Tab-separated table of C-alpha atoms and ligand atoms in Angstrom:
chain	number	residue	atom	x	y	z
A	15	UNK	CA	110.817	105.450	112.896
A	16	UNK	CA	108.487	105.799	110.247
A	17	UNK	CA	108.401	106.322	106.220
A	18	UNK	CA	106.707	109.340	105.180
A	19	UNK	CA	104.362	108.951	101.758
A	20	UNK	CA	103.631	112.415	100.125
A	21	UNK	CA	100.516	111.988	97.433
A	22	UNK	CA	99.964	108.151	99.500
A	23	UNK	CA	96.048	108.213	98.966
A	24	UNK	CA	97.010	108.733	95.104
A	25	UNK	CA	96.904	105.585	92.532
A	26	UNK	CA	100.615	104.713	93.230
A	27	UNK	CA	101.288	105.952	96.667
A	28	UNK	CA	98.222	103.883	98.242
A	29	UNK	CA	99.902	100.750	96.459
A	30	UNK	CA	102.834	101.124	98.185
A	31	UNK	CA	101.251	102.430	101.408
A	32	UNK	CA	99.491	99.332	100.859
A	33	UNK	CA	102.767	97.184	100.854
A	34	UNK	CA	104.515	98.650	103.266
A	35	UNK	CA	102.254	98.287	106.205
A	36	UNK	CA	102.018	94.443	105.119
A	37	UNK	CA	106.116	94.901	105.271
A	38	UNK	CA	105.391	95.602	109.106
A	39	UNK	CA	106.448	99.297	108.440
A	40	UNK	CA	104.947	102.309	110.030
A	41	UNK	CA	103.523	104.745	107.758
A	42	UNK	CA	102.678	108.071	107.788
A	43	UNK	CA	100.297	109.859	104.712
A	44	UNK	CA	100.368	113.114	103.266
A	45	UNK	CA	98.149	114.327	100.899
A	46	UNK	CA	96.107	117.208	99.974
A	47	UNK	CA	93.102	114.701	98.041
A	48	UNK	CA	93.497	117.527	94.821
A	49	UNK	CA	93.628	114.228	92.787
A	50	UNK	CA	92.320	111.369	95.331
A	51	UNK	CA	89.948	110.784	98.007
A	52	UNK	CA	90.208	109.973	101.613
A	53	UNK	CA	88.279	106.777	100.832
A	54	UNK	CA	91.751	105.365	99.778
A	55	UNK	CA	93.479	106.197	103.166
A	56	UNK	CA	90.129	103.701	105.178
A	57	UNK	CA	90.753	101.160	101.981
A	58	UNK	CA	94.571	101.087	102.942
A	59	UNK	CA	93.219	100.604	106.423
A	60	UNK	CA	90.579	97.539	105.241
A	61	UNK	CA	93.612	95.848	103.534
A	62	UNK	CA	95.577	95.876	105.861
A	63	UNK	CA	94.461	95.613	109.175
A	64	UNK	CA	96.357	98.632	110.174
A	65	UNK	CA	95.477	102.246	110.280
A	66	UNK	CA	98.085	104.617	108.388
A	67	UNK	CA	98.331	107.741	110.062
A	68	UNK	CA	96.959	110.481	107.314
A	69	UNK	CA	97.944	113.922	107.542
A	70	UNK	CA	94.974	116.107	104.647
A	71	UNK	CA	97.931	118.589	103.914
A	72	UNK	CA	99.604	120.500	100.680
A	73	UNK	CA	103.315	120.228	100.606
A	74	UNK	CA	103.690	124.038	99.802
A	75	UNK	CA	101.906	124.474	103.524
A	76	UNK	CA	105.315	124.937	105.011
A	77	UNK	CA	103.609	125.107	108.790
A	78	UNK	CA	101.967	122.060	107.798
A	79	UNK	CA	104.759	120.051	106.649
A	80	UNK	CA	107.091	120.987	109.650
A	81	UNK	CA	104.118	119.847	111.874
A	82	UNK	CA	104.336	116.464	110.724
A	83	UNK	CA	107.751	116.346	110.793
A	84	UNK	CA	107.518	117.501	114.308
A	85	UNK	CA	105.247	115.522	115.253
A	86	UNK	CA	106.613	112.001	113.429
A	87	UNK	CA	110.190	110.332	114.010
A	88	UNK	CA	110.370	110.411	109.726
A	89	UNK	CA	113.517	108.345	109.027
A	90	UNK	CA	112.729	108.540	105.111
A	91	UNK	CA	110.217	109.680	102.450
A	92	UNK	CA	108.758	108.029	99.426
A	93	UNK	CA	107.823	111.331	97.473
A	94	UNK	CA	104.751	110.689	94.893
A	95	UNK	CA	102.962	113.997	95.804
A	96	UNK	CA	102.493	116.021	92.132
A	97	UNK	CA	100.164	116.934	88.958
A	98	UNK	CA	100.602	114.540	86.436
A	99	UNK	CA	98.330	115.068	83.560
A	100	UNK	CA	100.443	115.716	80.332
A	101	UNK	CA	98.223	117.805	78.300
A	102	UNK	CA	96.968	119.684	81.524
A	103	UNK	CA	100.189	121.328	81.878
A	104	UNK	CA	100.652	122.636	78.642
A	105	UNK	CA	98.101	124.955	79.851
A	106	UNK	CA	98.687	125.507	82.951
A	107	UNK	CA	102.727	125.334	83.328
A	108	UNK	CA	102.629	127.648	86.749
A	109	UNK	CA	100.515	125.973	88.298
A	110	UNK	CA	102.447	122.495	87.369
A	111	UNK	CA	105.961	124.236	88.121
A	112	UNK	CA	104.619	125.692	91.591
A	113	UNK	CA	102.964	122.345	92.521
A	114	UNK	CA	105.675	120.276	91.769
A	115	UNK	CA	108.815	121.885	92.275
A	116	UNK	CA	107.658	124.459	94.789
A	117	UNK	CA	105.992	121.062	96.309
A	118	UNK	CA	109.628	119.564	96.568
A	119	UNK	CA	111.639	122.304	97.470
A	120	UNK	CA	109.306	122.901	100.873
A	121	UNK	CA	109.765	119.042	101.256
A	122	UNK	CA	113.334	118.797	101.508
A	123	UNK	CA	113.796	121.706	103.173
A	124	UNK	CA	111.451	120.513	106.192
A	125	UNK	CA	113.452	117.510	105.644
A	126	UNK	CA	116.991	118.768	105.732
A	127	UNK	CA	116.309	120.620	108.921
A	128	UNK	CA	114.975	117.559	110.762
A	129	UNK	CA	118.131	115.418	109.401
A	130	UNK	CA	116.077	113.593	107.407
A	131	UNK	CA	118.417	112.615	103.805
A	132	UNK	CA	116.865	109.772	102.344
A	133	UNK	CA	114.187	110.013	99.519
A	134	UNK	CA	112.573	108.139	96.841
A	135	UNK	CA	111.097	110.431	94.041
A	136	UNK	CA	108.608	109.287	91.922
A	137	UNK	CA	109.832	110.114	88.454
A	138	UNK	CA	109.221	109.045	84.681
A	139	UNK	CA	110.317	107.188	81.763
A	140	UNK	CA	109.229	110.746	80.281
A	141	UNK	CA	112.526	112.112	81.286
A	142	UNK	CA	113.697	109.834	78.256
A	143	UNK	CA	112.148	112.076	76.024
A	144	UNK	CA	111.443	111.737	72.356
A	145	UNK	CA	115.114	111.006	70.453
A	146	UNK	CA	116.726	108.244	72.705
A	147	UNK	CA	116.253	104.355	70.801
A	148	UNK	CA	114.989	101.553	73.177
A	149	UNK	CA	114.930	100.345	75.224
A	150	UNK	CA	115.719	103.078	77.775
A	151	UNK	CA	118.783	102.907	79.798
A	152	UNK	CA	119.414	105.439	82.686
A	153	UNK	CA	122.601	106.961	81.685
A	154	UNK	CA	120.969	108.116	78.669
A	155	UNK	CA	120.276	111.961	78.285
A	156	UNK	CA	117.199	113.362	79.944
A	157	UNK	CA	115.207	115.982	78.274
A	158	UNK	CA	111.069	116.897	78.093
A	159	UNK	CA	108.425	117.883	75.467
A	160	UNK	CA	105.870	119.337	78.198
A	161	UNK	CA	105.603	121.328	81.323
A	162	UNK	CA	104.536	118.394	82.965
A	163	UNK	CA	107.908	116.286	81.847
A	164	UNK	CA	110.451	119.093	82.978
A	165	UNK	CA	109.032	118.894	85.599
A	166	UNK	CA	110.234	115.560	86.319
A	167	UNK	CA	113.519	116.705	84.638
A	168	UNK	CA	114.297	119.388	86.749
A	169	UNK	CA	113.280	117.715	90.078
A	170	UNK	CA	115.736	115.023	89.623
A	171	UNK	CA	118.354	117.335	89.048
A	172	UNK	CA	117.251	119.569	92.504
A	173	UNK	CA	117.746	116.310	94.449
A	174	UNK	CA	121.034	115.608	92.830
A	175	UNK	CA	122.419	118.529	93.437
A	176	UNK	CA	120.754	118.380	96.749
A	177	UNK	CA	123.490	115.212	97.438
A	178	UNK	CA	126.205	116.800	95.705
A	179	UNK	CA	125.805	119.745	98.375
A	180	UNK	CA	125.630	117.135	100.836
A	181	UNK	CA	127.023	113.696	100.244
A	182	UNK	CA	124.879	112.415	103.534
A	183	UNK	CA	121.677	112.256	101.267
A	184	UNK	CA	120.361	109.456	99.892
A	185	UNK	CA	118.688	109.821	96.789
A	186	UNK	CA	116.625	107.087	94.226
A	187	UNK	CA	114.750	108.224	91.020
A	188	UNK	CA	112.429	105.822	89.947
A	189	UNK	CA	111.523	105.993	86.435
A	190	UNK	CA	108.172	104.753	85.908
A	191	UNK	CA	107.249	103.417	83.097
A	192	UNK	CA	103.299	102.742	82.129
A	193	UNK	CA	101.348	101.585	85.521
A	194	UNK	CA	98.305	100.175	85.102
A	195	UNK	CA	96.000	97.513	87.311
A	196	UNK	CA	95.081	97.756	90.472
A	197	UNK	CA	95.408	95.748	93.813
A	198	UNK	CA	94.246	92.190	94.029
A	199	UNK	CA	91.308	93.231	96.285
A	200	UNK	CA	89.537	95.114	94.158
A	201	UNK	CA	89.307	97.629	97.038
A	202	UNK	CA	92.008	100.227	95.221
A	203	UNK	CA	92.649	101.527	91.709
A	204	UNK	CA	93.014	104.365	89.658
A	205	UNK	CA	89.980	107.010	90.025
A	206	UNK	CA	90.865	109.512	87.198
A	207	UNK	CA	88.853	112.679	87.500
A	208	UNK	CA	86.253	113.084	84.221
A	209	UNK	CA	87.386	111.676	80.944
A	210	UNK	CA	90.655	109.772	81.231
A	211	UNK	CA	93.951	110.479	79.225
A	212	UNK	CA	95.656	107.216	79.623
A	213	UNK	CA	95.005	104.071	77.796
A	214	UNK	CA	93.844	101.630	80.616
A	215	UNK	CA	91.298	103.688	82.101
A	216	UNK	CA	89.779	104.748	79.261
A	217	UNK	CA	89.583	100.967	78.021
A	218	UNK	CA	88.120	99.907	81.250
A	219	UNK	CA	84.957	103.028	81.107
A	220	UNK	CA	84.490	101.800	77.363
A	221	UNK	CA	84.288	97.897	78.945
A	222	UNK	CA	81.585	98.880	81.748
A	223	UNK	CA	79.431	101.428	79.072
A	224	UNK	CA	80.645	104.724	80.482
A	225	UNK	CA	82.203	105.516	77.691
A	226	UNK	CA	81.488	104.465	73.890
A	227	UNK	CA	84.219	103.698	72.247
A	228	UNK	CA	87.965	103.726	72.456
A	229	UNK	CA	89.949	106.124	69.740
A	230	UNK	CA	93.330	104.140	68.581
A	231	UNK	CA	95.903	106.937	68.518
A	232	UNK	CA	97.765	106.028	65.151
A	233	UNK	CA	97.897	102.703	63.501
A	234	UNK	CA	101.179	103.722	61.139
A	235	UNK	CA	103.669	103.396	63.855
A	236	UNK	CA	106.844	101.253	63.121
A	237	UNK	CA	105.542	98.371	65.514
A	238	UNK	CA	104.460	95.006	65.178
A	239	UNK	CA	101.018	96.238	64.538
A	240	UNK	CA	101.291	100.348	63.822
A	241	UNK	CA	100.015	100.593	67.033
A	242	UNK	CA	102.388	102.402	69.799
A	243	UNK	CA	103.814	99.997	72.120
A	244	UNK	CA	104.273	100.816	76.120
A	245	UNK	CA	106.030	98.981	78.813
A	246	UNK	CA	103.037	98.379	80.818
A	247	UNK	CA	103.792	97.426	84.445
A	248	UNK	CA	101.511	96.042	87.380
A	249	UNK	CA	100.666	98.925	90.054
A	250	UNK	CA	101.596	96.078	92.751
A	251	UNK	CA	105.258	94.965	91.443
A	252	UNK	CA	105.682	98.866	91.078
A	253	UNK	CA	105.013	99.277	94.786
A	254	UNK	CA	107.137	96.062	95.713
A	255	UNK	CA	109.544	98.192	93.231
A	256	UNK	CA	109.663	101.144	96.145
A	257	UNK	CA	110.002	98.659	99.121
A	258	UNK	CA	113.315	97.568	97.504
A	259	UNK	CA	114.652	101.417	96.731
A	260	UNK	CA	113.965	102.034	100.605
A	261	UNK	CA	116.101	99.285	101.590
A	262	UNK	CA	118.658	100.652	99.421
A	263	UNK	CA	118.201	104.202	100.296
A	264	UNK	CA	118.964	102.833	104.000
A	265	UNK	CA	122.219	101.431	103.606
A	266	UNK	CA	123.462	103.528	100.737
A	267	UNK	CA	124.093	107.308	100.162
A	268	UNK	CA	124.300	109.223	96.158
A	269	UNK	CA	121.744	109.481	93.503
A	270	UNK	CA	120.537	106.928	91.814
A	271	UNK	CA	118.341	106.726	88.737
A	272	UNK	CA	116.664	103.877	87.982
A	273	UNK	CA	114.066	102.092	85.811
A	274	UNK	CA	110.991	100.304	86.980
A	275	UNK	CA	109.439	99.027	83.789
A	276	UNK	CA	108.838	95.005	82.765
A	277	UNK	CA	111.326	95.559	79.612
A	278	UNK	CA	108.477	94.151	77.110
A	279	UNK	CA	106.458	96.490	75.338
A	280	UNK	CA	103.062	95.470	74.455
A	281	UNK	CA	101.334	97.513	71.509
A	282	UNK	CA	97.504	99.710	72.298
A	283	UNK	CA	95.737	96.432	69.894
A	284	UNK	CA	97.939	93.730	71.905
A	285	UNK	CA	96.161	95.272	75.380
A	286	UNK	CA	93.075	96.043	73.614
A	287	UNK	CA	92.870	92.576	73.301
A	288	UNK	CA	94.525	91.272	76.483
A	289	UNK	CA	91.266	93.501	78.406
A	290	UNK	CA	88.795	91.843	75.680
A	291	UNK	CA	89.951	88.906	77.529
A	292	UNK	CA	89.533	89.668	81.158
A	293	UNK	CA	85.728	91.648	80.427
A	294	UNK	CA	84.511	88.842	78.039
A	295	UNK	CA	83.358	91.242	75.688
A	296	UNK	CA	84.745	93.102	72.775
A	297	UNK	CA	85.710	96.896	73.248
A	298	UNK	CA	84.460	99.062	70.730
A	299	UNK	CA	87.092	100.872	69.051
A	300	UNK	CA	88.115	103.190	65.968
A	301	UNK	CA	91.425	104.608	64.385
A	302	UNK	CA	91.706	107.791	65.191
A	303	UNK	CA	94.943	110.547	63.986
A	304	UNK	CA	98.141	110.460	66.279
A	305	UNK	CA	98.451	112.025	69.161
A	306	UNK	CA	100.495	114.887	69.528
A	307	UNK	CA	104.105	114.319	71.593
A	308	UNK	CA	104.002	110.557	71.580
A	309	UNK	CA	106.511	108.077	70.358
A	310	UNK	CA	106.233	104.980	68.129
A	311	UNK	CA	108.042	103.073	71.695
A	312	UNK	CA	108.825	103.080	74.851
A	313	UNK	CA	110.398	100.366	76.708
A	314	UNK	CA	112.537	99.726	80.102
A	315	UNK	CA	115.838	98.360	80.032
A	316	UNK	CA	114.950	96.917	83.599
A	317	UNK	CA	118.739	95.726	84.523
A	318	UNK	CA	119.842	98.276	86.515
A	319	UNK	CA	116.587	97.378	88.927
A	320	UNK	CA	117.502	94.006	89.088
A	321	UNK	CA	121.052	94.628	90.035
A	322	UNK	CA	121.055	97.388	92.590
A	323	UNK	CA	117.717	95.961	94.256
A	324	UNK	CA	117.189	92.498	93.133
A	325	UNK	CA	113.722	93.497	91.839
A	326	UNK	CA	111.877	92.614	88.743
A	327	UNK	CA	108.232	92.906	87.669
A	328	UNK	CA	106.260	89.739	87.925
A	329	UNK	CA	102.682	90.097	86.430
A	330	UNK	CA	101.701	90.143	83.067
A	331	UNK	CA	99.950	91.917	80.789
A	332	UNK	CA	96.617	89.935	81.202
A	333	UNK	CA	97.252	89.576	85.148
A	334	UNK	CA	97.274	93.760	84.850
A	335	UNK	CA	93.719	93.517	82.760
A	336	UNK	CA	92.076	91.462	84.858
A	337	UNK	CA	92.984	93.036	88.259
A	338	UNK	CA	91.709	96.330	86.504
A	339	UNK	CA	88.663	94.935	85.228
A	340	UNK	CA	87.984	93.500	88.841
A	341	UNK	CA	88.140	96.864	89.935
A	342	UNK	CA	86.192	98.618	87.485
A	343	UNK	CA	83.094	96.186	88.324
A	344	UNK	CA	83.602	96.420	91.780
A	345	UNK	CA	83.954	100.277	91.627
A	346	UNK	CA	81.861	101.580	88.893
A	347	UNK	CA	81.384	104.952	90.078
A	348	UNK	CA	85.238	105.323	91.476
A	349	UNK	CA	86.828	104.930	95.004
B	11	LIG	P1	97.903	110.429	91.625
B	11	LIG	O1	97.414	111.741	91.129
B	11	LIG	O2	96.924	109.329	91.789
B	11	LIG	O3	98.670	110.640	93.031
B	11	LIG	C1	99.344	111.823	93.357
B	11	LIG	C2	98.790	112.284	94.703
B	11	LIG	O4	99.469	113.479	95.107
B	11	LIG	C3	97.295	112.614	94.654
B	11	LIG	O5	96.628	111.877	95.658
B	11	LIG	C4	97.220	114.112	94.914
B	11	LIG	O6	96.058	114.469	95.632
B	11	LIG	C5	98.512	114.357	95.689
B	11	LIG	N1	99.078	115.706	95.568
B	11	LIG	C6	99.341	116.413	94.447
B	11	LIG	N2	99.892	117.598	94.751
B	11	LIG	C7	99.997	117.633	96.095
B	11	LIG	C8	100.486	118.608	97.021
B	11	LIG	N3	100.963	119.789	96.615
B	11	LIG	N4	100.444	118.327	98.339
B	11	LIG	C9	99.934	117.159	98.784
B	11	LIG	N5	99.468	116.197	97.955
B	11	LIG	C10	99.490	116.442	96.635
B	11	LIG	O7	99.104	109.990	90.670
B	11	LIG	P2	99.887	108.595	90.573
B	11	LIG	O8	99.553	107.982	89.288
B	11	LIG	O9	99.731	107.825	91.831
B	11	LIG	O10	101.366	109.168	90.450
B	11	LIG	C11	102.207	109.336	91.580
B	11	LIG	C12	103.516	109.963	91.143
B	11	LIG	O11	104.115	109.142	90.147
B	11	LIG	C13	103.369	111.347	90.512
B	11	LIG	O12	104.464	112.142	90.920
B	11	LIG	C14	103.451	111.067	89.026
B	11	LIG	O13	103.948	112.163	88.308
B	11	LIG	C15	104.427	109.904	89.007
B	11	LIG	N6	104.264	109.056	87.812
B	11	LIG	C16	103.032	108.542	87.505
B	11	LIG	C17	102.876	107.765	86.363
B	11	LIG	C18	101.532	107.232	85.971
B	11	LIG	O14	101.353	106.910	84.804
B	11	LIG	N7	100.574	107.089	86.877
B	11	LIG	C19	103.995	107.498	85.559
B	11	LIG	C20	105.226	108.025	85.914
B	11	LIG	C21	105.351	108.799	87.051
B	12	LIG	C1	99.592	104.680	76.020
B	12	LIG	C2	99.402	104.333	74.538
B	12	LIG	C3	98.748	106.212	73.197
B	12	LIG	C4	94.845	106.762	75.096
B	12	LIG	C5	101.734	108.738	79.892
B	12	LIG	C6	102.620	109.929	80.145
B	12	LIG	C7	103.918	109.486	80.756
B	12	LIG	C8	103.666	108.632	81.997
B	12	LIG	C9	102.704	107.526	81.733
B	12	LIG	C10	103.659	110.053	83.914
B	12	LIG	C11	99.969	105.387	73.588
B	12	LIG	C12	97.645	105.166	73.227
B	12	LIG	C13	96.096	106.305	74.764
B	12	LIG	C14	93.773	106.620	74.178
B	12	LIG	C15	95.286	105.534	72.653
B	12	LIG	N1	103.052	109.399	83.042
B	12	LIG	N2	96.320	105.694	73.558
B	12	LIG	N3	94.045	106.005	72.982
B	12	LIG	O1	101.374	108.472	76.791
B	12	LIG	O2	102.600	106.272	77.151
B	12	LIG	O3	102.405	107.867	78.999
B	12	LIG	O4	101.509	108.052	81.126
B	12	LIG	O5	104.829	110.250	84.033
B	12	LIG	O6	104.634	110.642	81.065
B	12	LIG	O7	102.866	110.591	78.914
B	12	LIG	O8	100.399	106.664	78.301
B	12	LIG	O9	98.209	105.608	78.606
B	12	LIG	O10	98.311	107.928	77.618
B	12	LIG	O11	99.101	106.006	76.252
B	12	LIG	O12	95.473	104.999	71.561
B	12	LIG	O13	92.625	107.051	74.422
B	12	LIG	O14	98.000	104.289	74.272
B	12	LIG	O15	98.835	106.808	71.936
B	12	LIG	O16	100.474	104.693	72.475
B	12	LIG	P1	101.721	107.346	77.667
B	12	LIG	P2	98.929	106.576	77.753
């Protein structure tokens, strides 16, 4: 029986891939490399001792899909496979609405007619949206501000429904909130395409001189500092996160939603400083206006995680710099 992992040679998925091999689980990939390279899938490989099987396939290739269905005893899939650049989809919502829901329809469709009910989606503190206080709980209303974030929305009410249809499924939404670092080996990390939108990566190509100099995105927040504040959370305890929501997925049918955050928020000057640490140097940065769609906070209440799975996030803020800075040197052009 094996575990399938749709988007596995992404940042996330070849984390987990990662951890569950070392779990002594077998593993199957899926991904179409739009956003990754197959250089992840032979790192997986390096770090593990073991050889995933990789499938270079796009979930709306129905043929495709059923092949590996066919072709694999999947008992269960951990579904990361999507677009998932904010300010990309504003302009192109078809193409993020085909990917991504299109993308998951054709998935559990190929599952449901192989009997296979049990998934964990990759979803978002997003889904909070913009008018809830924190810190986020998960029976709080869900709503979006982008293409990208309905999305998201609308996916985790396909697979709910999905269960409601049929109460043999086995459903857990795991709401992300800000992943950062990368594994211990400096072997695998986040390889952003061109100039990157989040925080982390964009520190770390200002660190090694790719870039020149980090714009602060508002310093008149209502924070500690007027900076906005994140729930950053190691890429590794996030994996360790999905390990846990399989184990429940196998003993446990209905929908769950839950948080995997570290329920501290850190502010953009408190990492700023945190990765000044871990590089030795100072990063050069200015104040620049604030950024359209974001919020002064966003933080986990991480509860829920600890009582349904018995997980909680165990690195720290400067554990997540330095792992990331390890990478960066290691990797300076990428994966
Ligand atoms: P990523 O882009 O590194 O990984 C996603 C992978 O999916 C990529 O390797 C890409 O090639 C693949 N993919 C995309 N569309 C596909 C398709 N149609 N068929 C096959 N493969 C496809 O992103 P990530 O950071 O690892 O994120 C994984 C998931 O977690 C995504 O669904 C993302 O929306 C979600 N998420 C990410 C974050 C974050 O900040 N990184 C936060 C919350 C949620
Ligand atoms: C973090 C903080 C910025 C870049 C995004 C998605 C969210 C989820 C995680 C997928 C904010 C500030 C950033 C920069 C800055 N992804 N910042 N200068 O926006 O919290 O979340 O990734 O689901 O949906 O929206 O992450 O890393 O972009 O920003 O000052 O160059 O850093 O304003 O306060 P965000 P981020």
């Amino acid at each position: 029986m094996a575990i399938l992992i749709t988007g596995g040679a992404g940042f996330i998925g070849s984390h987990t891939a990662v951890e569950l091999l070392n779990a002594g689980k077998e593993i199957v990939i899926v991904d179409n490399l739009s956003n990754s390279k197959a250089e992840a899938v032979r790192r997986i490989a390096q770090i593990t001792g073991k050889e995933p099987k990789f499938y270079q396939a796009d979930l709306l290739d129905r043929p495709a899909m059923e092949q590996i269905f066919n072709e694999n005893n999947i008992e269960a899939v951990v579904h990361f496979a999507g677009l998932k650049a904010v300010g990309e989809s504003v302009y192109k919502p078809l193409e993020y609405y085909h990917n991504n829901i299109t993308g998951t329809l054709v998935l559990c469709d190929v599952m449901r007619s192989h009997g296979c009910k049990k998934i964990v989606f990759s979803s978002s503190a997003t889904v909070y949206g913009m008018n809830n206080p924190v810190p986020f709980k998960e029976g709080m209303p869900t709503s979006a501000t982008n293409p990208y974030g309905y999305t998201k929305v609308m996916i985790e009410q396909i697979l709910t429904d999905l269960h409601t249809a049929d109460p043999e499924w086995s459903v857990v939404l795991l709401r992300y909130f800000n992943p950062i670092g990368a594994h211990k080996s400096g072997l695998l990390g986040e390889d952003p395409n061109g100039i990157p939108n989040n925080l982390l990566p964009y520190i770390s190509q200002v660190a090694i001189g790719k870039l020149e100099c980090l714009s602060i995105f508002g310093n008149d927040y209502e924070t500690h500092d007027g900076t906005g504040v994140r729930d950053y959370i190691h890429v590794v305890d996030l994996a360790l996160g999905h390990l846990k929501a399989l184990s429940y997925a196998e003993t446990h049918t209905g929908v769950e939603a839950v948080n995997l955050g570290t329920g501290v928020g850190y502010s953009v000057l408190d990492v700023v400083h945190s990765f000044e640490k871990a590089c030795g140097k100072p990063i050069n940065y200015h104040i620049a206006p604030r950024r359209a769609g974001d919020i002064a906070k966003n933080y986990a209440d991480p509860a829920k995680a600890r009582e349904l799975f018995g997980w909680e996030a165990q690195l720290g803020l400067d554990e997540m710099c330095q792992d990331l800075w390890n990478f960066t040197v290691k990797n300076p052009q990428g994966l």
